[in-house]
Amino acid sequence: MQFINATESLVVDAIDGLLRSSGGANLARLDGYPGIKVVLRTDHRPGRVAIVAGGGSGHEPAHASFVGKGLLTAAVCGEVFASPSVDAVFAAIMAVTGKGGCLVIFKNYTGDRLNFGLAVERARALGKQVEVVIVKDDIALPHLPQPRGIAGVMFVEKVAGHYAEQGANLKTVAAMARKAADAVVSLGISLSSCTLPGVGREDRVPDGKAELGLGLHGEPGVDLVNFEGARQAARVLVDRLFATARPARSYALLVNNLGSTTALEMNLLTNEVLASRRGAKIKLVLGPATLVSSLDMHGFSLSLLPLTPDFEKALLSPASPLVWPKIRTHVKPKLVKLPRELKRKPVRASRNPSLSALVSRACDILIAAEGKLNTLDAKVGDGDTGSTVATAARHLQAALPLMPLDRLDRFFEATSEALARSMGGSSGVLLAIFFSAASQSASGGASWQNSLSAGLAKMMAYGGAKPGDRTMIDAIAPALAALSSSLDEAAKAARAGADATARMQSARAGRSTYVSSSHLEGVPDPGAEAVALLLEGLAKE
């Protein structure tokens, strides 16, 4: 399902929404709906070169949102993934072209070449000065005589918009845009196809695979490659782009979101590109941002432009359309020293092979349960319990050789500090409280069983939960009570407690309090399940 009224009115409705929310940004549309869908500037000076671009819709914010000072004069919008008509392109050219002439920029697709081309010839026949730049930046098929145009068009439009805004003549504007179009190279990769309005999604990308070199219109990729993570995906694109791009001292990079890739992923991918061995040659960065999308495709593309002084000046010049992320320079992350209050005196590591083996085994169990706990948490929360617990387990396991293991109170305190640093959410701080209180109790001479019970008491006091509230305490409390008998009995008690949470109609503490009882029914609390899985795993040893 999608938030649309009807497929036939989708683009018209979206353009009107764009204009209604533009805040009077000197934008308007030509009165030609539904056949002519053109967004244009109302403050364009006829003596300056007009920049007209466009293509099929579904690539938002391209191109309607890029109409504004320093970028486009008009954008021609077709239906989803369909070239605009000859009349629509012709109307845009005639509406904005004055004495300065017009530069028309479009991507290298057959429909765009034909419709834009015929419209340009009609305008020329009426005496209009019109130049054309066709963008062919996709390197997915290096030997293709007519490469596709994809996100690299943004660099071309920015260069053209800069020179037009500076008052350069049509010949100069076209020449600079053409130089950029000839130099820019782009490549994309995706983990999914896109959802066509009223049609749906073709799920052709299997798990563990990614499509390399796919088109903006959801065309299948040139190659189906193994997906081994963000670093591998980013660096495959980087290596191919640099192998194809013209040699230069420095480059501008566009990191483009193809639709549904999260901001967190896009920032991570940007880091992988800039931190790669090629990253030092990248001077300017546009994005990460959604600029030329493919509806809701879960992927990204990279575009690389060899820099010249003219290109650099053009890219850094101001532009004020509705959407335009400022181009910034590539800098290494700056580090500021931690406040001295957070600096702890180093603790002398000590050995305890049996405790070390037990803790390491516990960490292995929790790491192995990551996927199961995430799936469970997705039903009653935000799906991250497994990842949160596994992250803390990895951190604790790595820290074991540096921990004081010969004294229980010091070990409990070191565990508390490790969890406070590595385990997010309320679970992390609650378990940090648990082990901190256990440390204090153990330092006073209490047995390890009584120390853990003291930790549970503090945990309940600060967290506000108790047995029966549908939290991890429903597994921890009975397990500690049975621990004096045996680890096996503690595991059985934890399992019974975790299973009991699945029969509780509502939660009185924790994140599940925000979830309706209909979603909780039959689903155990993820935290309690983690405790049960841990103790069951340890009891098998």
XYZ file of C-alpha atoms in Angstrom:
541
model
C 0.000 0.000 0.000
C 1.079 3.573 -0.667
C -0.165 7.020 0.333
C -1.675 7.981 -3.019
C -5.124 8.928 -4.226
C -4.887 7.582 -7.740
C -1.925 6.770 -9.947
C -3.175 9.083 -12.684
C -3.185 12.124 -10.376
C -0.130 11.275 -8.265
C 2.387 13.582 -9.964
C -0.045 16.514 -10.242
C -1.001 16.210 -6.580
C 2.645 15.995 -5.541
C 3.648 19.099 -7.517
C 0.830 21.101 -5.979
C 1.913 19.926 -2.541
C 5.446 21.060 -3.308
C 4.240 24.513 -4.348
C 1.769 24.932 -1.483
C 4.567 24.280 1.024
C 7.203 26.386 -0.749
C 6.577 29.507 1.338
C 6.441 31.841 -1.626
C 9.887 30.873 -2.934
C 9.370 32.596 -6.295
C 7.962 29.391 -7.765
C 4.931 28.727 -9.953
C 3.646 26.145 -12.392
C 2.456 26.529 -15.930
C -1.291 26.340 -16.297
C -1.412 23.189 -18.340
C -2.360 20.326 -16.039
C -2.429 17.421 -16.449
C -0.557 17.176 -19.732
C 1.940 19.949 -18.999
C 3.614 19.728 -15.613
C 6.241 22.468 -15.381
C 7.591 24.220 -12.266
C 9.413 27.487 -12.953
C 10.996 30.526 -11.347
C 9.007 33.740 -11.287
C 12.101 35.883 -10.654
C 14.124 34.834 -13.692
C 15.700 37.694 -15.619
C 15.025 37.319 -19.370
C 18.477 38.683 -20.199
C 20.156 35.732 -18.488
C 20.468 32.167 -19.712
C 17.567 29.973 -18.620
C 18.348 26.436 -17.439
C 15.633 23.867 -18.203
C 15.908 20.241 -17.031
C 13.592 17.396 -16.172
C 12.457 13.898 -16.961
C 10.170 11.302 -15.499
C 8.856 11.691 -11.956
C 9.721 9.246 -9.198
C 13.247 10.659 -8.789
C 12.308 13.303 -6.237
C 13.498 15.783 -5.196
C 14.823 15.887 -8.786
C 13.992 18.017 -10.592
C 11.134 20.242 -9.458
C 12.702 20.939 -6.065
C 15.881 22.209 -7.737
C 14.171 25.160 -9.383
C 15.594 28.310 -7.837
C 18.411 30.823 -7.828
C 21.743 29.341 -8.796
C 20.292 26.140 -10.234
C 17.296 25.521 -12.539
C 14.960 28.046 -14.130
C 12.330 25.427 -14.934
C 11.765 21.699 -14.397
C 9.625 19.582 -16.705
C 7.973 16.624 -14.976
C 6.725 13.507 -16.725
C 4.634 10.759 -15.217
C 6.419 8.233 -12.999
C 9.478 6.967 -14.892
C 8.085 8.384 -18.153
C 9.564 11.185 -20.231
C 7.551 14.428 -20.325
C 5.753 15.143 -23.571
C 7.121 17.299 -26.372
C 4.479 19.919 -25.583
C 5.490 20.043 -21.916
C 9.178 20.569 -22.725
C 8.349 23.085 -25.443
C 6.080 25.007 -23.050
C 8.845 25.206 -20.460
C 11.406 26.471 -22.972
C 9.072 29.103 -24.377
C 7.955 30.244 -20.907
C 11.440 31.046 -19.586
C 13.605 31.796 -22.629
C 14.408 35.429 -23.264
C 17.275 37.287 -24.887
C 19.803 35.284 -22.890
C 18.741 32.023 -24.500
C 18.182 28.632 -22.904
C 20.253 25.588 -21.987
C 18.301 22.327 -21.873
C 19.810 19.500 -19.776
C 18.465 15.958 -19.773
C 19.616 12.427 -19.037
C 20.461 9.987 -21.797
C 17.294 7.926 -22.153
C 15.569 7.339 -25.488
C 12.301 8.971 -24.435
C 14.051 12.054 -23.109
C 16.255 12.365 -26.194
C 13.227 12.259 -28.484
C 10.828 14.462 -26.543
C 13.355 17.039 -25.375
C 15.058 16.986 -28.762
C 11.917 17.680 -30.776
C 10.845 20.423 -28.357
C 14.253 22.085 -28.721
C 13.995 21.995 -32.510
C 10.517 23.544 -32.378
C 11.817 26.346 -30.176
C 14.785 26.941 -32.478
C 12.442 27.107 -35.457
C 10.708 30.007 -33.727
C 13.987 31.858 -33.310
C 14.875 30.876 -29.753
C 18.535 30.381 -28.909
C 18.665 26.931 -27.328
C 21.627 24.694 -26.508
C 21.480 21.082 -25.318
C 23.602 19.059 -22.888
C 22.925 15.327 -22.535
C 24.247 13.635 -19.384
C 25.698 10.110 -19.850
C 27.461 9.497 -16.543
C 26.544 5.863 -15.748
C 29.612 3.586 -16.060
C 27.760 0.335 -15.303
C 28.206 -0.739 -18.927
C 31.549 0.831 -19.884
C 31.377 -0.245 -23.529
C 27.800 0.881 -24.113
C 27.787 3.492 -26.917
C 24.939 5.399 -25.217
C 25.426 5.252 -21.406
C 22.497 6.203 -19.196
C 22.284 9.437 -17.300
C 21.888 9.136 -13.525
C 22.703 11.240 -10.452
C 25.771 12.921 -11.937
C 23.296 15.276 -13.617
C 23.316 17.244 -10.349
C 26.903 18.381 -10.877
C 26.079 19.415 -14.432
C 23.024 21.412 -13.364
C 24.946 23.129 -10.572
C 27.754 24.174 -12.905
C 25.267 25.461 -15.476
C 23.212 27.266 -12.830
C 26.265 29.003 -11.458
C 27.403 30.425 -14.789
C 23.871 31.439 -15.726
C 23.471 33.246 -12.401
C 26.774 35.036 -12.982
C 25.443 36.420 -16.253
C 27.614 34.372 -18.617
C 26.389 34.057 -22.187
C 24.709 30.924 -23.567
C 27.833 29.681 -25.327
C 29.855 29.815 -22.078
C 27.123 28.262 -19.927
C 26.652 25.405 -22.393
C 30.395 24.842 -22.751
C 30.960 24.580 -18.982
C 27.952 22.295 -18.499
C 29.148 20.117 -21.373
C 32.612 19.845 -19.816
C 31.065 18.708 -16.562
C 28.795 16.219 -18.327
C 31.766 14.764 -20.220
C 33.838 14.386 -17.038
C 31.390 13.100 -14.402
C 31.063 9.352 -13.766
C 28.471 7.566 -11.619
C 27.563 4.087 -10.402
C 24.811 2.723 -8.174
C 24.099 -0.372 -6.094
C 20.898 -1.514 -4.396
C 19.522 -4.183 -2.098
C 16.009 -3.956 -3.540
C 14.001 -2.820 -6.509
C 11.426 -0.043 -6.107
C 7.659 -0.011 -5.581
C 5.846 1.290 -8.648
C 2.653 3.193 -7.740
C -0.360 0.986 -8.377
C 1.841 -1.910 -9.500
C 3.989 -3.011 -6.572
C 7.546 -4.230 -6.123
C 9.431 -6.879 -8.030
C 11.406 -8.708 -5.354
C 14.172 -9.892 -7.626
C 17.154 -9.297 -5.313
C 17.661 -12.366 -3.088
C 19.006 -12.152 0.444
C 22.757 -11.839 0.543
C 22.922 -10.246 -2.896
C 23.003 -6.689 -4.270
C 22.341 -5.296 -7.725
C 25.281 -3.383 -9.115
C 24.784 -0.832 -11.865
C 20.996 -0.757 -11.844
C 19.027 2.001 -13.579
C 17.023 4.850 -12.075
C 13.796 3.348 -13.382
C 14.181 0.072 -11.554
C 15.869 -1.680 -14.460
C 17.778 -4.785 -13.383
C 21.396 -4.232 -12.483
C 24.287 -5.112 -14.720
C 25.512 -7.649 -12.183
C 24.126 -9.460 -9.153
C 26.958 -9.496 -6.620
C 27.438 -10.968 -3.171
C 26.623 -8.429 -0.478
C 29.255 -8.490 2.245
C 28.387 -5.274 4.045
C 28.547 -1.523 3.626
C 32.337 -1.303 3.386
C 32.546 -3.774 0.536
C 29.655 -2.140 -1.344
C 31.074 1.360 -0.988
C 34.568 0.390 -2.004
C 33.449 -1.610 -5.050
C 31.830 1.583 -6.343
C 34.793 3.755 -5.382
C 37.337 1.512 -7.107
C 35.328 1.330 -10.315
C 34.692 5.067 -10.406
C 38.323 5.990 -9.887
C 39.399 3.437 -12.480
C 37.122 5.159 -15.012
C 37.336 8.831 -14.043
C 39.778 11.207 -15.652
C 42.963 11.648 -13.625
C 42.881 14.760 -11.460
C 44.529 16.177 -8.360
C 41.186 16.249 -6.560
C 37.538 15.341 -7.053
C 34.029 16.256 -6.016
C 31.869 13.405 -4.728
C 28.076 13.068 -4.669
C 26.697 10.465 -2.233
C 23.120 9.971 -3.405
C 20.317 8.069 -1.665
C 18.233 6.083 -4.141
C 15.141 6.337 -1.952
C 14.772 4.366 1.257
C 18.298 3.990 2.594
C 18.281 5.411 6.115
C 20.282 8.467 7.124
C 22.284 6.260 9.475
C 23.282 3.978 6.587
C 24.057 6.918 4.297
C 26.396 8.503 6.834
C 28.119 5.168 7.354
C 28.547 4.689 3.595
C 29.932 8.204 3.258
C 32.486 7.430 5.937
C 33.517 4.243 4.146
C 34.063 6.138 0.899
C 35.987 9.029 2.426
C 38.041 6.780 4.710
C 39.010 4.490 1.834
C 42.419 4.632 0.178
C 40.911 6.839 -2.531
C 39.236 9.180 -0.062
C 42.203 11.533 0.265
C 41.666 12.673 -3.322
C 38.081 13.748 -2.629
C 38.043 17.448 -1.811
C 34.355 18.386 -2.034
C 31.349 16.364 -0.876
C 27.707 16.791 -1.893
C 25.512 14.822 0.496
C 24.900 12.281 1.735
C 21.458 13.277 0.517
C 18.463 12.137 -1.460
C 18.815 14.084 -4.717
C 18.033 11.752 -7.618
C 16.049 8.874 -6.164
C 14.277 5.884 -7.624
C 11.071 5.948 -5.563
C 11.749 3.742 -2.497
C 14.743 1.792 -3.756
C 17.058 0.667 -0.932
C 20.338 1.661 -2.473
C 22.768 4.468 -3.162
C 24.897 5.850 -5.959
C 28.199 7.673 -6.093
C 29.131 10.327 -8.639
C 32.668 11.580 -9.158
C 33.670 14.823 -10.888
C 37.343 15.671 -11.515
C 37.828 19.164 -10.150
C 39.129 22.174 -11.986
C 39.304 25.672 -10.488
C 36.222 26.607 -12.542
C 34.222 23.579 -11.397
C 35.220 24.111 -7.776
C 34.106 27.734 -7.873
C 30.819 26.769 -9.520
C 30.038 23.988 -7.049
C 30.780 26.142 -3.997
C 28.742 29.129 -5.184
C 25.425 29.821 -3.406
C 22.216 28.213 -4.641
C 18.782 28.538 -3.093
C 16.244 26.146 -4.580
C 13.833 24.358 -2.238
C 16.261 21.451 -1.871
C 20.000 21.781 -2.128
C 22.493 20.499 0.459
C 25.469 22.779 0.700
C 28.616 21.305 -0.812
C 31.269 20.960 1.869
C 34.926 20.121 2.027
C 36.171 16.703 3.081
C 37.764 16.939 6.529
C 38.906 14.326 8.988
C 36.842 13.985 12.182
C 38.112 16.256 14.944
C 38.644 14.823 18.409
C 38.104 16.653 21.683
C 39.554 15.145 24.844
C 37.153 13.558 27.296
C 36.446 15.512 30.492
C 38.970 14.495 33.110
C 36.133 13.318 35.347
C 35.607 10.414 32.947
C 39.204 9.332 33.071
C 39.539 6.368 35.385
C 42.673 5.097 36.999
C 43.754 1.943 35.210
C 42.767 -1.223 37.046
C 45.356 -3.946 37.300
C 44.280 -6.973 35.305
C 44.313 -10.308 37.101
C 43.682 -13.904 36.082
C 40.900 -16.274 37.016
C 40.664 -18.924 34.251
C 37.383 -20.446 35.414
C 35.592 -17.070 35.721
C 37.067 -15.926 32.411
C 35.839 -19.071 30.655
C 32.364 -18.704 32.207
C 31.980 -15.064 31.172
C 33.326 -15.720 27.685
C 30.878 -18.577 27.229
C 28.030 -16.336 28.430
C 29.041 -13.710 25.877
C 29.079 -16.324 23.082
C 25.551 -17.387 24.008
C 24.218 -13.828 23.905
C 25.989 -13.046 20.624
C 24.521 -16.177 19.031
C 21.031 -15.153 20.181
C 21.196 -11.722 18.500
C 18.943 -12.529 15.543
C 16.376 -14.441 17.601
C 16.073 -11.670 20.188
C 15.809 -8.957 17.509
C 13.004 -10.873 15.796
C 11.210 -11.258 19.102
C 11.683 -7.609 20.036
C 10.369 -6.487 16.650
C 6.963 -7.831 17.709
C 6.767 -5.801 20.929
C 9.396 -3.084 20.573
C 11.841 -1.617 18.099
C 13.691 -4.789 17.192
C 17.049 -4.014 18.779
C 17.248 -6.096 21.972
C 19.440 -8.727 20.348
C 21.815 -6.160 18.860
C 22.017 -4.226 22.129
C 22.807 -7.331 24.156
C 25.238 -8.705 21.563
C 27.118 -5.406 21.332
C 27.594 -5.385 25.095
C 28.663 -9.044 25.048
C 31.290 -8.405 22.374
C 32.635 -5.442 24.321
C 32.769 -7.390 27.571
C 34.420 -10.374 25.911
C 37.101 -8.168 24.374
C 37.712 -6.458 27.726
C 38.116 -9.681 29.716
C 41.940 -9.882 29.461
C 42.151 -6.377 30.973
C 39.732 -6.973 33.848
C 40.454 -7.778 37.513
C 39.186 -11.331 37.765
C 40.801 -12.454 41.018
C 38.438 -10.424 43.230
C 34.691 -10.648 42.730
C 33.893 -7.123 43.926
C 36.367 -5.608 41.469
C 35.115 -7.836 38.669
C 31.507 -6.791 39.329
C 32.497 -3.106 39.293
C 34.485 -3.515 36.069
C 31.483 -5.278 34.502
C 29.231 -2.416 35.581
C 31.534 0.120 33.914
C 31.809 -1.977 30.741
C 28.025 -2.242 30.411
C 27.522 1.456 31.119
C 29.878 2.269 28.235
C 28.734 -0.292 25.674
C 25.097 -1.193 26.283
C 22.535 1.379 25.303
C 18.939 1.855 26.375
C 17.422 1.312 29.779
C 18.635 -2.298 29.925
C 22.260 -1.178 29.854
C 22.002 1.237 32.753
C 19.828 -1.159 34.775
C 22.386 -3.944 34.437
C 25.155 -1.474 35.243
C 23.278 -0.624 38.468
C 22.833 -4.350 39.121
C 26.557 -5.100 38.978
C 27.576 -1.901 40.771
C 25.361 -2.788 43.721
C 26.618 -6.377 43.607
C 30.182 -5.032 43.771
C 29.428 -2.962 46.848
C 27.822 -5.948 48.541
C 30.720 -8.255 47.662
C 33.273 -5.744 48.970
C 31.464 -5.927 52.301
C 32.028 -9.669 52.498
C 28.749 -10.993 51.080
C 28.716 -14.223 49.086
C 28.360 -13.979 45.337
C 24.757 -15.225 45.546
C 23.837 -12.577 48.139
C 25.749 -9.940 46.181
C 23.715 -10.662 43.048
C 20.511 -10.525 45.101
C 21.583 -7.111 46.409
C 22.156 -6.054 42.809
C 18.626 -7.143 41.879
C 17.159 -5.174 44.784
C 18.881 -1.971 43.650
C 17.895 -2.640 40.056
C 14.230 -2.917 41.051
C 14.452 0.143 43.296
C 15.814 2.409 40.547
C 13.991 0.836 37.618
C 10.623 0.607 39.307
C 9.835 -2.886 38.030
C 9.106 -6.007 40.047
C 8.192 -9.625 39.249
C 4.933 -9.756 37.307
C 5.516 -6.455 35.473
C 6.608 -8.202 32.239
C 10.309 -7.311 32.215
C 13.602 -9.185 32.415
C 13.149 -9.230 36.199
C 10.524 -11.928 35.690
C 13.389 -14.217 34.663
C 16.188 -12.806 36.835
C 14.339 -12.931 40.190
C 13.292 -16.621 40.119
C 16.671 -17.606 38.649
C 18.560 -15.995 41.533
C 16.226 -17.600 44.028
C 16.947 -21.030 42.540
C 20.662 -20.463 42.012
C 21.554 -21.748 45.479
C 20.281 -25.178 44.387
C 22.051 -25.459 41.049
C 22.630 -23.698 37.757
C 20.265 -26.145 36.109
C 17.452 -25.210 38.524
C 18.194 -21.522 37.930
C 17.891 -22.062 34.171
C 14.554 -23.846 34.606
C 13.271 -21.025 36.818
C 14.385 -18.390 34.322
C 12.669 -20.254 31.475
C 9.436 -20.523 33.456
C 9.611 -16.811 34.269
C 10.263 -15.810 30.661
C 7.464 -18.037 29.363
C 5.105 -16.546 31.939
C 5.586 -13.076 30.454
C 3.986 -14.306 27.226
C 0.755 -14.923 29.147
C 0.677 -11.516 30.812
C -2.050 -9.333 29.306
C -0.213 -6.071 29.840
C 3.108 -4.618 30.943
C 3.467 -2.386 34.008
C 7.064 -1.334 33.391
C 9.550 -1.094 30.543
C 9.061 -0.326 26.876
C 6.205 -2.814 26.448
C 3.955 -0.471 28.410
C 3.636 1.483 25.147
C 2.381 -1.564 23.242
C -1.247 -2.682 23.170
C -2.156 -5.994 24.794
C -3.147 -7.467 21.425
C 0.481 -7.218 20.266
C 1.881 -8.594 23.545
C -0.282 -11.699 23.662
C 1.762 -14.860 23.277
C 5.084 -13.022 22.952
C 7.596 -13.322 25.825
C 9.472 -10.247 27.005
C 12.733 -10.048 25.003
C 14.814 -9.162 28.074
C 13.438 -12.075 30.051
C 14.003 -14.335 27.048
C 17.647 -13.211 26.898
C 18.144 -14.176 30.563
C 16.526 -17.580 29.984
C 18.613 -18.306 26.887
C 21.782 -17.303 28.732
C 21.199 -19.566 31.725
C 19.990 -22.472 29.583
C 23.149 -22.210 27.535
C 25.377 -22.140 30.586
C 23.537 -25.062 32.196
C 24.278 -27.250 29.156
C 28.032 -26.938 29.678
